[in-house]
XYZ file of C-alpha atoms in Angstrom:
774
model
C -33.809 0.126 -11.628
C -35.162 3.377 -13.020
C -34.728 5.085 -9.735
C -31.170 3.937 -9.600
C -30.326 5.475 -12.940
C -32.024 8.785 -11.995
C -29.774 8.842 -8.971
C -26.678 8.656 -11.117
C -24.157 11.562 -11.103
C -24.552 14.199 -13.790
C -20.944 13.691 -14.877
C -21.772 10.038 -15.736
C -24.246 11.371 -18.403
C -21.689 13.814 -19.648
C -19.030 11.176 -20.185
C -21.258 8.328 -21.782
C -23.590 10.528 -23.870
C -20.688 10.176 -26.283
C -22.703 7.267 -27.584
C -25.119 9.710 -29.197
C -22.328 11.636 -30.892
C -20.789 8.374 -32.084
C -24.166 7.369 -33.809
C -23.991 10.671 -35.793
C -20.219 10.312 -36.605
C -19.995 6.788 -37.779
C -22.275 6.668 -41.029
C -20.470 6.955 -44.300
C -20.646 10.304 -46.199
C -23.776 10.701 -48.396
C -23.790 8.831 -51.686
C -20.787 6.695 -50.850
C -22.479 3.766 -49.133
C -24.061 2.186 -52.281
C -20.948 2.447 -54.331
C -18.818 0.850 -51.510
C -21.394 -1.942 -51.158
C -21.415 -2.671 -54.882
C -17.605 -2.909 -55.147
C -17.211 -5.339 -52.289
C -19.204 -8.025 -54.030
C -22.291 -10.194 -53.615
C -23.129 -11.334 -50.078
C -20.815 -8.678 -48.419
C -22.354 -6.391 -45.861
C -20.411 -3.432 -47.066
C -18.672 -0.564 -45.329
C -21.700 1.235 -44.340
C -23.381 -1.916 -43.171
C -20.287 -2.836 -41.085
C -20.108 0.592 -39.626
C -23.768 0.430 -38.684
C -23.428 -3.052 -37.332
C -20.444 -1.784 -35.154
C -22.170 1.374 -34.040
C -25.066 -0.334 -32.420
C -23.132 -2.601 -29.937
C -20.797 0.173 -29.034
C -23.712 2.680 -28.311
C -25.445 -0.212 -26.273
C -22.242 -1.021 -24.406
C -21.638 2.808 -23.641
C -25.359 3.049 -22.464
C -24.737 -0.002 -20.125
C -21.646 1.555 -18.815
C -23.541 4.687 -18.036
C -26.309 2.768 -16.212
C -23.682 0.840 -14.167
C -22.228 4.301 -13.096
C -18.899 3.724 -14.804
C -18.498 7.438 -15.489
C -18.626 8.188 -11.733
C -16.453 5.221 -10.991
C -13.833 6.558 -13.409
C -13.389 9.714 -11.417
C -11.432 8.249 -8.577
C -9.374 6.210 -11.125
C -8.448 9.479 -12.782
C -7.760 11.134 -9.419
C -5.507 8.315 -8.499
C -3.675 8.577 -11.873
C -3.143 12.197 -11.197
C -1.731 11.566 -7.641
C 0.491 8.779 -8.918
C 1.795 11.164 -11.733
C 2.544 13.835 -9.077
C 4.457 11.456 -6.626
C 6.549 10.042 -9.649
C 7.466 13.309 -11.164
C 11.391 13.574 -11.267
C 11.173 17.006 -9.625
C 8.633 19.092 -7.609
C 6.197 20.867 -9.912
C 5.210 24.542 -9.389
C 1.931 24.721 -7.374
C 0.693 27.825 -9.285
C 1.327 26.059 -12.761
C -0.874 23.223 -11.588
C -3.636 25.642 -10.469
C -3.259 27.633 -13.848
C -3.405 24.359 -15.784
C -6.618 23.344 -13.964
C -8.276 26.745 -14.671
C -7.436 26.604 -18.297
C -8.672 23.113 -18.676
C -11.900 24.126 -16.727
C -12.646 27.046 -18.944
C -11.993 25.076 -22.158
C -14.345 22.336 -20.861
C -17.005 24.984 -20.215
C -16.569 26.449 -23.739
C -17.050 23.021 -25.456
C -19.828 21.776 -23.133
C -22.206 21.150 -26.055
C -19.772 18.600 -27.575
C -20.119 15.745 -25.290
C -17.028 13.818 -26.157
C -14.980 16.954 -25.779
C -16.614 17.779 -22.571
C -15.963 14.252 -21.271
C -12.261 14.501 -22.160
C -12.004 17.887 -20.419
C -13.619 16.508 -17.332
C -11.114 13.578 -17.367
C -8.228 15.861 -17.744
C -9.512 18.053 -14.922
C -9.847 14.979 -12.680
C -6.202 14.038 -13.350
C -5.074 17.621 -12.574
C -7.175 17.536 -9.455
C -5.128 14.383 -8.323
C -1.820 16.238 -9.068
C -3.026 19.307 -7.061
C -4.195 17.105 -4.146
C -0.745 15.436 -3.971
C 0.970 18.859 -4.126
C -1.110 20.375 -1.368
C -0.809 17.395 0.866
C 2.942 17.503 0.553
C 3.194 21.205 1.390
C 0.732 20.612 4.311
C 2.830 18.058 5.962
C 6.295 19.695 5.588
C 7.890 17.020 8.023
C 11.092 18.136 9.456
C 13.455 15.048 9.001
C 16.864 14.306 10.309
C 19.660 14.505 7.749
C 22.324 12.619 9.788
C 22.456 10.154 12.593
C 23.316 11.640 16.000
C 22.789 10.715 19.709
C 20.961 13.305 21.916
C 18.877 13.514 24.998
C 15.171 13.627 24.043
C 12.278 14.788 26.091
C 8.783 14.532 24.880
C 5.183 13.103 25.045
C 4.372 9.510 24.199
C 1.926 9.463 21.238
C 1.700 5.608 20.936
C 3.124 2.408 22.487
C 3.614 -0.665 20.376
C 4.776 -4.030 21.912
C 7.008 -5.908 19.422
C 7.226 -9.726 18.938
C 10.834 -9.651 19.952
C 9.991 -8.269 23.448
C 11.002 -4.741 22.753
C 8.701 -1.729 22.838
C 8.511 0.939 20.148
C 7.448 4.383 21.177
C 6.163 7.263 19.001
C 7.132 10.453 20.718
C 6.131 14.108 20.143
C 9.427 15.815 20.698
C 9.387 18.769 23.095
C 13.064 19.441 23.624
C 16.580 17.975 22.818
C 19.802 18.772 24.594
C 23.548 17.539 24.738
C 23.518 18.410 21.981
C 20.590 20.659 21.314
C 19.396 20.187 17.754
C 18.632 23.313 15.910
C 16.423 21.417 13.420
C 14.961 18.758 15.614
C 12.150 16.530 14.303
C 8.640 17.109 15.587
C 8.004 13.351 16.046
C 10.249 10.336 16.361
C 10.013 6.546 16.724
C 12.318 4.876 19.146
C 12.605 1.288 20.395
C 13.531 0.387 24.068
C 14.195 -2.786 25.787
C 12.315 -1.801 29.023
C 9.812 0.922 29.638
C 8.629 2.398 32.884
C 5.715 0.605 34.501
C 2.351 2.140 33.920
C 3.518 4.222 30.981
C 0.667 5.208 28.738
C 0.124 7.488 25.672
C 0.210 11.076 26.761
C 2.837 10.597 29.489
C 6.098 12.550 29.314
C 9.346 10.621 28.815
C 13.015 11.322 28.574
C 16.250 9.500 27.719
C 19.312 9.411 25.424
C 18.269 8.268 21.939
C 20.324 7.453 18.937
C 18.399 9.125 16.123
C 18.868 7.922 12.478
C 17.738 9.473 9.291
C 14.888 7.429 7.644
C 16.252 5.151 5.057
C 15.279 5.265 1.411
C 14.368 2.305 -0.922
C 16.639 -0.679 -0.619
C 16.765 -0.957 -4.444
C 15.261 1.251 -7.324
C 11.562 1.009 -7.432
C 11.400 -0.609 -3.965
C 9.340 0.364 -1.011
C 10.452 3.969 0.171
C 10.439 4.110 3.936
C 11.250 7.701 3.837
C 8.053 8.551 1.852
C 5.891 6.777 4.486
C 7.716 8.402 7.378
C 7.333 11.881 5.731
C 3.501 11.591 5.449
C 3.326 9.948 8.906
C 5.071 12.974 10.387
C 8.019 10.901 11.498
C 11.316 12.797 11.265
C 13.694 10.195 12.601
C 13.855 6.526 13.789
C 16.146 5.238 16.422
C 16.569 3.439 19.781
C 17.179 4.503 23.386
C 20.752 4.351 24.648
C 19.439 5.052 28.237
C 15.859 5.175 29.471
C 13.142 5.863 28.649
C 12.263 7.406 32.023
C 9.073 9.090 32.965
C 9.244 12.982 32.958
C 7.157 16.010 33.611
C 6.687 17.968 30.361
C 5.868 21.638 30.919
C 3.085 23.330 29.134
C -0.541 22.301 28.340
C -1.095 19.282 26.252
C -2.573 20.261 22.716
C -6.152 19.217 22.336
C -5.415 17.042 19.246
C -2.606 15.164 21.090
C -4.840 14.696 24.081
C -7.577 13.213 22.099
C -5.276 10.880 20.110
C -3.565 9.839 23.340
C -6.826 8.889 24.950
C -7.803 6.745 22.038
C -4.402 5.122 22.066
C -4.951 4.219 25.799
C -8.266 2.767 25.148
C -6.781 0.637 22.306
C -4.038 -0.625 24.579
C -6.472 -1.476 27.407
C -8.631 -3.406 24.921
C -5.550 -5.182 23.523
C -4.262 -6.011 27.009
C -7.620 -7.439 27.989
C -7.827 -9.617 24.950
C -4.308 -10.920 25.558
C -5.375 -11.759 29.252
C -8.168 -13.801 27.914
C -6.227 -15.422 24.996
C -2.677 -16.451 25.390
C 0.117 -17.032 22.889
C 0.163 -16.114 19.193
C -3.672 -16.448 18.988
C -3.985 -13.624 21.548
C -1.777 -11.376 19.379
C -3.701 -12.113 16.285
C -7.055 -11.605 18.173
C -5.654 -8.096 19.253
C -4.945 -7.318 15.692
C -8.532 -8.261 14.593
C -10.270 -6.188 17.337
C -7.994 -3.348 18.159
C -5.599 -3.191 15.199
C -2.549 -3.716 17.441
C -0.365 -6.010 15.296
C 3.133 -5.538 16.599
C 3.112 -8.525 18.908
C 2.369 -11.180 16.275
C 5.311 -13.618 15.997
C 7.125 -13.408 12.706
C 6.751 -17.068 11.972
C 2.914 -16.662 12.074
C 2.886 -13.601 9.934
C 5.057 -15.369 7.417
C 2.870 -18.401 7.343
C -0.271 -16.198 6.838
C 1.574 -14.343 4.039
C 2.568 -17.538 2.271
C -0.868 -19.023 2.402
C -2.683 -15.734 1.319
C -4.395 -15.384 4.718
C -2.605 -12.215 5.849
C -5.810 -10.253 4.749
C -7.607 -11.355 8.014
C -5.111 -9.148 9.994
C -6.222 -5.985 8.130
C -9.527 -4.627 9.421
C -11.551 -4.203 6.395
C -14.981 -5.004 4.831
C -15.392 -8.479 6.549
C -14.835 -6.933 9.995
C -17.016 -3.885 9.407
C -19.776 -6.049 7.930
C -19.783 -8.218 10.980
C -19.880 -5.278 13.373
C -22.525 -3.416 11.476
C -24.669 -6.640 10.958
C -24.553 -7.556 14.584
C -25.475 -4.198 15.918
C -28.268 -3.426 13.285
C -29.536 -6.995 13.758
C -29.546 -6.725 17.641
C -31.310 -3.290 17.573
C -34.066 -4.543 15.164
C -34.515 -7.619 17.246
C -35.066 -5.436 20.305
C -37.447 -3.269 18.547
C -39.392 -6.382 17.400
C -40.178 -7.049 21.033
C -42.379 -3.832 21.076
C -44.508 -4.280 17.967
C -46.828 -1.260 18.828
C -43.820 1.117 18.802
C -42.235 -0.568 15.873
C -45.283 -0.119 13.815
C -45.446 3.548 14.360
C -41.750 4.513 14.073
C -39.009 4.002 11.405
C -37.096 1.467 13.446
C -35.157 0.490 10.383
C -33.650 3.986 10.313
C -32.907 3.918 14.021
C -31.067 0.609 13.612
C -29.069 2.010 10.678
C -28.080 5.075 12.930
C -27.001 2.585 15.636
C -25.045 0.636 13.143
C -23.267 3.775 11.879
C -22.348 4.774 15.416
C -20.942 1.391 16.177
C -18.861 1.484 12.947
C -17.464 4.861 13.814
C -16.371 3.703 17.302
C -14.816 0.498 15.684
C -12.974 2.672 13.169
C -11.503 4.881 15.840
C -10.641 2.137 18.292
C -8.955 0.018 15.474
C -6.545 2.590 14.424
C -8.306 3.862 11.197
C -6.092 2.005 8.671
C -6.658 2.603 4.956
C -8.627 -0.562 4.380
C -10.714 0.163 7.514
C -11.399 3.694 6.130
C -12.481 2.376 2.804
C -14.763 -0.121 4.396
C -16.148 2.422 6.841
C -16.979 4.971 4.074
C -18.833 2.190 1.981
C -20.937 1.015 4.976
C -21.549 4.637 6.126
C -22.899 5.588 2.790
C -25.136 2.426 2.629
C -26.468 3.165 6.293
C -26.940 6.818 5.490
C -28.738 5.888 2.311
C -31.116 3.613 4.364
C -31.839 6.548 6.887
C -32.812 8.798 3.880
C -34.833 6.092 2.020
C -32.392 6.078 -0.743
C -30.939 3.166 -2.719
C -27.126 2.956 -2.735
C -25.179 1.366 -5.429
C -22.198 -0.591 -4.069
C -19.605 0.320 -6.792
C -20.590 3.972 -6.354
C -20.006 3.627 -2.648
C -16.455 2.217 -3.386
C -15.899 5.243 -5.656
C -17.058 7.644 -2.917
C -14.671 5.991 -0.522
C -11.790 6.244 -2.911
C -12.558 10.017 -3.716
C -12.594 10.817 0.008
C -9.211 9.084 0.809
C -7.602 10.450 -2.304
C -8.772 13.915 -1.438
C -7.609 13.792 2.259
C -4.598 11.655 1.908
C -3.561 11.080 -1.744
C -0.144 9.702 -0.802
C -2.030 6.500 0.181
C -2.391 5.662 -3.454
C 1.341 4.704 -3.598
C 0.991 2.069 -0.765
C 0.029 -1.559 -1.020
C -2.819 -1.302 1.456
C -4.742 1.101 -0.803
C -4.058 -0.637 -3.975
C -4.700 -4.137 -2.768
C -7.791 -3.207 -0.809
C -9.573 -1.272 -3.560
C -8.611 -3.759 -6.245
C -9.981 -6.766 -4.265
C -13.243 -4.918 -3.433
C -13.760 -3.605 -6.995
C -13.136 -7.029 -8.451
C -15.560 -8.729 -6.002
C -18.342 -6.047 -6.527
C -17.966 -6.385 -10.403
C -17.988 -10.274 -10.333
C -20.867 -10.620 -7.898
C -22.705 -7.832 -9.632
C -22.494 -9.843 -12.946
C -23.634 -13.075 -11.262
C -26.557 -11.273 -9.590
C -27.725 -9.836 -12.984
C -27.362 -13.322 -14.668
C -29.339 -14.933 -11.912
C -32.035 -12.338 -12.029
C -32.451 -12.829 -15.800
C -32.630 -16.706 -15.402
C -36.217 -17.810 -15.945
C -37.829 -19.622 -13.110
C -35.750 -20.129 -10.059
C -34.573 -22.647 -7.624
C -36.493 -25.793 -7.530
C -38.353 -26.766 -4.359
C -36.231 -29.224 -2.338
C -36.480 -31.062 0.873
C -35.015 -29.355 3.984
C -32.061 -31.707 3.873
C -31.365 -31.253 0.201
C -31.842 -27.418 0.681
C -29.188 -27.417 3.423
C -26.814 -29.294 1.242
C -27.502 -26.785 -1.574
C -26.815 -23.751 0.756
C -23.668 -25.359 2.178
C -22.386 -26.006 -1.420
C -23.255 -22.252 -2.294
C -21.414 -21.175 0.717
C -18.154 -22.930 -0.142
C -18.500 -22.102 -3.856
C -18.884 -18.463 -2.985
C -15.873 -18.725 -0.702
C -13.889 -20.249 -3.536
C -15.003 -17.741 -5.923
C -14.119 -14.892 -3.515
C -10.692 -16.273 -2.934
C -9.905 -16.672 -6.621
C -11.355 -13.300 -7.655
C -9.621 -11.395 -4.831
C -6.454 -13.294 -5.290
C -6.221 -12.506 -8.893
C -7.099 -8.810 -8.304
C -4.491 -8.416 -5.506
C -1.822 -10.740 -6.917
C -0.422 -8.102 -9.314
C 0.138 -5.634 -6.554
C 1.457 -8.165 -4.153
C 4.005 -9.171 -6.836
C 4.829 -5.568 -7.452
C 5.236 -4.619 -3.690
C 6.467 -7.863 -2.127
C 7.782 -9.927 -5.074
C 5.671 -12.872 -3.901
C 2.297 -14.633 -4.376
C 0.320 -17.374 -2.547
C 0.253 -20.498 -4.682
C -1.959 -22.256 -2.098
C -4.142 -19.354 -1.328
C -7.334 -20.932 -2.598
C -6.953 -24.043 -0.302
C -5.946 -21.885 2.688
C -9.027 -19.723 2.328
C -11.290 -22.661 1.828
C -10.011 -24.249 4.992
C -9.720 -21.205 7.201
C -12.267 -18.549 6.178
C -15.286 -20.622 7.325
C -13.750 -20.628 10.814
C -13.006 -16.889 10.630
C -16.531 -16.103 9.453
C -18.529 -18.568 11.560
C -16.458 -18.668 14.862
C -13.661 -16.050 15.154
C -15.314 -12.819 14.085
C -18.877 -13.395 15.741
C -17.089 -14.261 18.983
C -15.026 -11.253 18.684
C -18.072 -8.944 18.293
C -19.825 -10.729 21.099
C -16.735 -10.561 23.291
C -16.458 -6.838 22.871
C -20.117 -6.269 23.590
C -20.077 -8.466 26.620
C -16.861 -6.786 28.062
C -18.654 -4.192 30.186
C -20.594 -6.912 31.817
C -17.424 -9.061 32.522
C -18.946 -11.799 30.352
C -16.409 -11.719 27.601
C -14.246 -14.725 28.788
C -16.364 -17.451 27.080
C -16.514 -15.547 23.779
C -12.850 -14.749 23.720
C -12.111 -18.388 24.574
C -13.965 -19.485 21.522
C -12.273 -16.831 19.335
C -8.875 -18.125 20.488
C -9.747 -21.765 19.653
C -10.824 -20.725 16.272
C -7.715 -18.738 15.592
C -5.601 -21.674 16.813
C -7.134 -23.626 14.081
C -6.510 -20.938 11.491
C -2.833 -20.681 12.444
C -2.406 -24.378 12.334
C -3.885 -24.528 8.881
C -1.667 -21.656 7.732
C 1.533 -23.190 9.089
C 0.784 -26.559 7.678
C 0.082 -25.279 4.191
C 3.051 -22.880 4.356
C 5.327 -25.842 5.041
C 4.008 -27.507 1.938
C 3.770 -24.383 -0.276
C 5.942 -24.254 -3.399
C 8.140 -21.297 -4.006
C 6.140 -18.207 -3.715
C 8.801 -15.542 -4.716
C 8.313 -14.177 -8.235
C 10.951 -11.476 -8.551
C 10.506 -7.753 -9.285
C 7.815 -6.756 -11.649
C 8.585 -3.885 -14.151
C 6.511 -0.827 -13.205
C 5.169 -0.368 -16.792
C 3.710 -3.939 -16.520
C 1.765 -3.138 -13.564
C 0.269 -0.032 -15.242
C -0.692 -2.028 -18.370
C -2.244 -4.952 -16.396
C -4.245 -2.637 -14.142
C -5.981 -0.852 -17.140
C -9.051 -3.213 -17.273
C -10.549 -2.467 -13.747
C -13.083 0.300 -14.787
C -15.150 -0.965 -17.655
C -17.800 -3.652 -17.064
C -18.990 -4.573 -20.455
C -17.327 -6.219 -23.466
C -15.555 -2.867 -23.944
C -13.104 -4.194 -21.292
C -11.601 -6.180 -24.229
C -10.049 -2.966 -25.260
C -7.596 -3.486 -22.493
C -6.604 -6.927 -23.576
C -3.693 -5.757 -25.785
C -2.325 -3.765 -22.837
C -2.662 -6.697 -20.537
C -0.726 -8.880 -23.107
C 1.906 -6.303 -23.323
C 2.151 -6.243 -19.445
C 2.598 -10.020 -19.325
C 5.153 -9.848 -22.013
C 7.163 -7.238 -20.072
C 7.136 -9.522 -17.007
C 8.271 -12.632 -19.016
C 11.008 -10.464 -20.819
C 12.007 -8.415 -17.821
C 15.607 -7.252 -17.698
C 16.947 -7.906 -14.071
C 19.912 -5.947 -12.858
C 23.310 -7.522 -12.737
C 24.417 -5.755 -9.675
C 22.863 -3.951 -6.660
C 24.452 -1.376 -4.349
C 23.161 -0.302 -0.942
C 22.580 3.334 -0.198
C 25.258 3.317 2.573
C 27.864 1.949 0.125
C 28.694 -0.981 2.515
C 26.929 -3.752 0.663
C 27.254 -4.803 -2.992
C 25.965 -7.963 -4.763
C 26.263 -9.353 -8.189
C 24.240 -12.073 -9.831
C 25.699 -15.492 -10.467
C 24.910 -17.923 -13.368
C 23.072 -20.313 -11.182
C 20.580 -17.646 -9.959
C 22.268 -16.847 -6.725
C 23.814 -13.604 -5.357
C 27.497 -12.941 -4.398
C 28.059 -10.309 -1.668
C 31.106 -8.418 -0.628
C 30.913 -8.983 3.131
C 30.490 -11.997 5.381
C 28.003 -10.226 7.526
C 25.553 -8.434 5.187
C 22.531 -6.708 6.348
C 19.876 -9.371 6.560
C 17.102 -6.828 5.788
C 18.683 -5.460 2.646
C 19.790 -8.842 1.418
C 16.355 -10.204 2.009
C 14.827 -7.548 -0.244
C 17.407 -8.115 -2.957
C 17.075 -11.970 -3.064
C 13.303 -11.540 -3.360
C 13.495 -8.909 -6.046
C 16.013 -10.991 -8.149
C 14.347 -14.330 -7.220
C 17.768 -15.389 -5.983
C 18.065 -18.660 -4.023
C 21.373 -18.344 -2.149
C 23.853 -15.678 -1.090
C 27.643 -16.553 -1.588
C 29.947 -14.976 1.027
C 33.293 -13.494 -0.085
C 36.573 -15.586 -0.043
C 39.635 -14.190 1.839
C 42.809 -13.607 -0.074
C 46.203 -12.272 0.334
C 46.292 -10.529 -3.161
C 43.824 -8.157 -4.659
C 43.048 -10.302 -7.841
C 39.671 -10.780 -9.451
C 38.165 -14.264 -8.816
C 37.050 -16.291 -11.829
C 33.656 -15.388 -13.311
C 30.752 -16.662 -11.398
C 32.673 -17.567 -8.162
C 31.777 -14.348 -6.199
C 33.934 -11.828 -4.462
C 37.602 -12.229 -3.333
C 38.622 -9.783 -0.548
C 42.078 -8.637 0.549
C 42.317 -5.949 3.237
C 39.984 -3.052 2.363
C 39.170 -4.211 -1.201
C 36.892 -6.848 -2.619
C 36.899 -7.769 -6.318
C 34.588 -9.994 -8.350
C 34.071 -10.882 -12.052
C 30.558 -11.046 -13.381
C 29.568 -13.809 -15.866
C 29.590 -11.094 -18.499
C 33.229 -10.594 -17.943
C 32.765 -7.289 -16.165
C 35.236 -6.670 -13.157
C 33.616 -4.860 -10.273
C 35.407 -3.779 -7.055
C 34.472 -2.449 -3.673
C 36.921 -0.372 -1.575
C 36.542 1.188 1.901
C 38.771 4.197 1.046
C 40.119 6.110 -2.070
C 43.654 5.046 -1.471
C 42.491 1.271 -1.508
C 40.600 1.849 -4.630
C 43.235 3.495 -6.780
C 45.359 0.295 -7.702
C 42.270 -1.242 -9.371
C 41.468 1.636 -11.694
C 42.905 -0.062 -14.669
C 41.130 -3.343 -14.090
C 37.579 -2.713 -12.751
C 34.635 -1.450 -14.894
C 32.844 -0.307 -11.879
C 34.286 0.816 -8.510
C 32.161 1.344 -5.367
C 33.993 3.284 -2.591
C 32.686 3.331 0.873
C 34.122 6.798 1.525
C 32.275 10.107 1.219
C 35.568 12.131 0.989
C 36.748 10.336 -2.101
C 37.348 12.668 -5.107
C 38.990 12.271 -8.472
C 39.545 8.516 -8.099
C 40.106 6.786 -11.529
C 39.583 10.133 -13.166
C 41.818 9.222 -16.113
C 40.353 5.797 -16.851
C 37.131 4.380 -18.064
C 36.197 3.011 -14.710
C 32.806 4.239 -13.414
C 33.182 5.264 -9.844
C 30.335 5.379 -7.248
C 31.220 6.944 -3.919
C 29.349 7.038 -0.540
C 28.636 10.579 -1.246
C 26.751 9.760 -4.511
C 24.767 7.131 -2.807
C 23.968 9.432 0.151
C 22.427 11.823 -2.298
C 20.749 9.542 -4.724
C 20.122 6.419 -2.755
C 20.672 2.687 -3.702
C 21.497 1.742 -7.164
C 21.236 -1.134 -9.741
C 23.763 -1.820 -12.507
C 23.503 -3.438 -15.822
C 26.585 -4.554 -17.804
C 26.217 -3.999 -21.537
C 28.875 -3.894 -24.170
C 31.736 -3.519 -21.681
C 30.106 -0.641 -19.913
C 28.226 -0.288 -16.661
C 24.680 1.313 -16.848
C 23.780 2.791 -13.441
C 20.384 3.787 -12.116
C 19.551 5.129 -8.764
C 16.443 4.923 -6.610
C 16.294 8.731 -5.898
C 16.791 11.904 -7.904
C 18.608 13.538 -9.565
C 16.467 16.388 -8.154
C 15.171 15.619 -4.627
C 11.515 15.691 -3.829
C 10.423 17.081 -0.473
C 10.433 13.741 1.342
C 14.118 13.270 0.247
C 15.257 16.844 0.674
C 16.919 16.090 4.008
C 19.500 13.822 2.336
C 21.655 16.860 1.402
C 22.303 17.756 4.950
C 23.894 14.436 5.920
C 27.658 14.436 6.438
C 28.154 11.828 3.646
C 26.234 13.965 1.136
C 28.452 16.968 2.063
C 31.535 14.915 1.596
C 32.470 14.864 5.251
C 34.143 11.950 7.077
C 32.289 10.032 9.815
C 31.700 12.078 13.022
C 34.196 11.326 15.770
C 33.403 12.596 19.139
C 36.906 12.124 20.545
C 38.526 13.840 17.684
C 36.209 16.889 18.025
C 36.925 17.101 21.751
C 40.719 16.982 21.122
C 40.232 19.785 18.531
C 38.457 21.901 20.976
């Protein structure tokens, strides 16, 4: 224990030596203690006594926090807070101002280094600024060229990756080399395009050509929703689309860049491994097995993915700690077993270190071949630190390993902090480490130990402990990730505990061991038996998931306010009773969720789809064929049960409140239960007659200007939405309050929006009209 304390980071001592300053600051002024005690009355402890009694447990708790390494663990939390602050700023900050602020704080911290609490505060502020700086640098480093408007063009490029989809189509990621007919002056460097058929034998690194319909990456479907443009920007994807003709194999001139060549080779190996697994395991089980081993998840049927999500078993698809632990354990165990066959050699050499080195090599290969997702990176860094510590005869603290993994990811790719993978992965791992660390400490302090039992009784005890640990893991991880699942996906898994109790023993005992053994036996051609066993285990897991999903109660919880997420996440760092400080914040977060103010109306960013809430909890939409994707996100966010299609009418008259939209020609009108009348029109001319009636007018026309200028009607045009994205509306006191998903000032990942035809107030592109004009 003493060695572990000595190995703690110096910054931990700086932060938590504040307990020493606290012991000096808390006593009452000289001469005041006795008078205060006398006035309170007989039997009273007195002010000084109360302060002294409070000082000791606080100092003890701070000392314990320091011993647990909480100071070092706080650093990635502060880095993450800085990165989140940067990405949520309303406008792009000046990089030099960030650097200057960091320098000022650093100098101030150095000047007050003798005052421990001030130095701790300075280090905390410096960590937050480091997170802001990391986000700013990463944004400038990417500078992804993104499409502003949709266009069809002939694309030639190199295939970076190939992903088979469950619907039978294939998605290609292409490094663009050239465009023609028309030639794009600001062509994206990388695109994703789907195709119905691809040439036989097409592999990453090959050249392809074809006519592609390129589309600008879409923004959030609702304010505070998932931003696809943000992810595309940091993935280097400048446009999405689909092939109108092709793709065809093509010869691409010039040498292949080394980085692209290496990545293409890795992708080819992943696809070969995935194909080998699917040859051995057919059906959905083969697709899930491919995801577990090679990280190729595109072919999993949607109904299987949905069943795993509803039952809280979707985590088995993400390569993370469980997968890494089994790979490392299998390799390290096999190497040590092999060395045990040569006792003379083993007694003279550090075979434990050799085994750790072999396990680290196996983990590195597994990380590369699995696609290096965030959860896999976190698990890899944690196990790598542990194995390196073994190689250098050092003890490694698990929570510190998690902090190191977080610092590395936040330094290299700080944008990951905004995604569900990072948040849920680290939340679950931190909660499990804290809970099992607490249990281990209590068990260590327990006098005596387990009573001696018969072999049969001992086996029953171990079985009971296994399932108890599995239940505890499911509950702890579910509670830790439930908040972020509700925030990102507006859903939870009510039967997650039962699903994990039923399925995880199969995954742990059958599926993953067979997967590791199958991959190791693959060079010898002996993988068939192991992969068959893996497939049988996965078939059982899928059966359990589908049965429980069919009996699961409603899992949609609706949108969670952003401030509630922040308040509820504040108790993840401290490990002692000081965590009680966060209880008022947690209570405030729960209160915000219970009293959340849901929007009364939602507007899509293309101005085509509008929905208002109904008194029965449903949604009314303005079109009979709404976008299923957008409507699905809206119904989940508002926890709406049904979508009411519009009624056809010969007259432009508002329908009674709560009955949905009534459409006539190019205009749809509805009355909200609050009495507010809203209208949707396809053109400015169609909208004008309703200016005196509607409180809010949505016009699917980018050229509309000055509509309803002399009335109190709030007008939202296609141009407004093209610049600032989707919107939500709340009706209060006879007025419409509007909030957009983007802006008003555009960040770098949204800067391309100003170049769209709609944002410039231009009508849709018409090739025939242009040709006639020429």
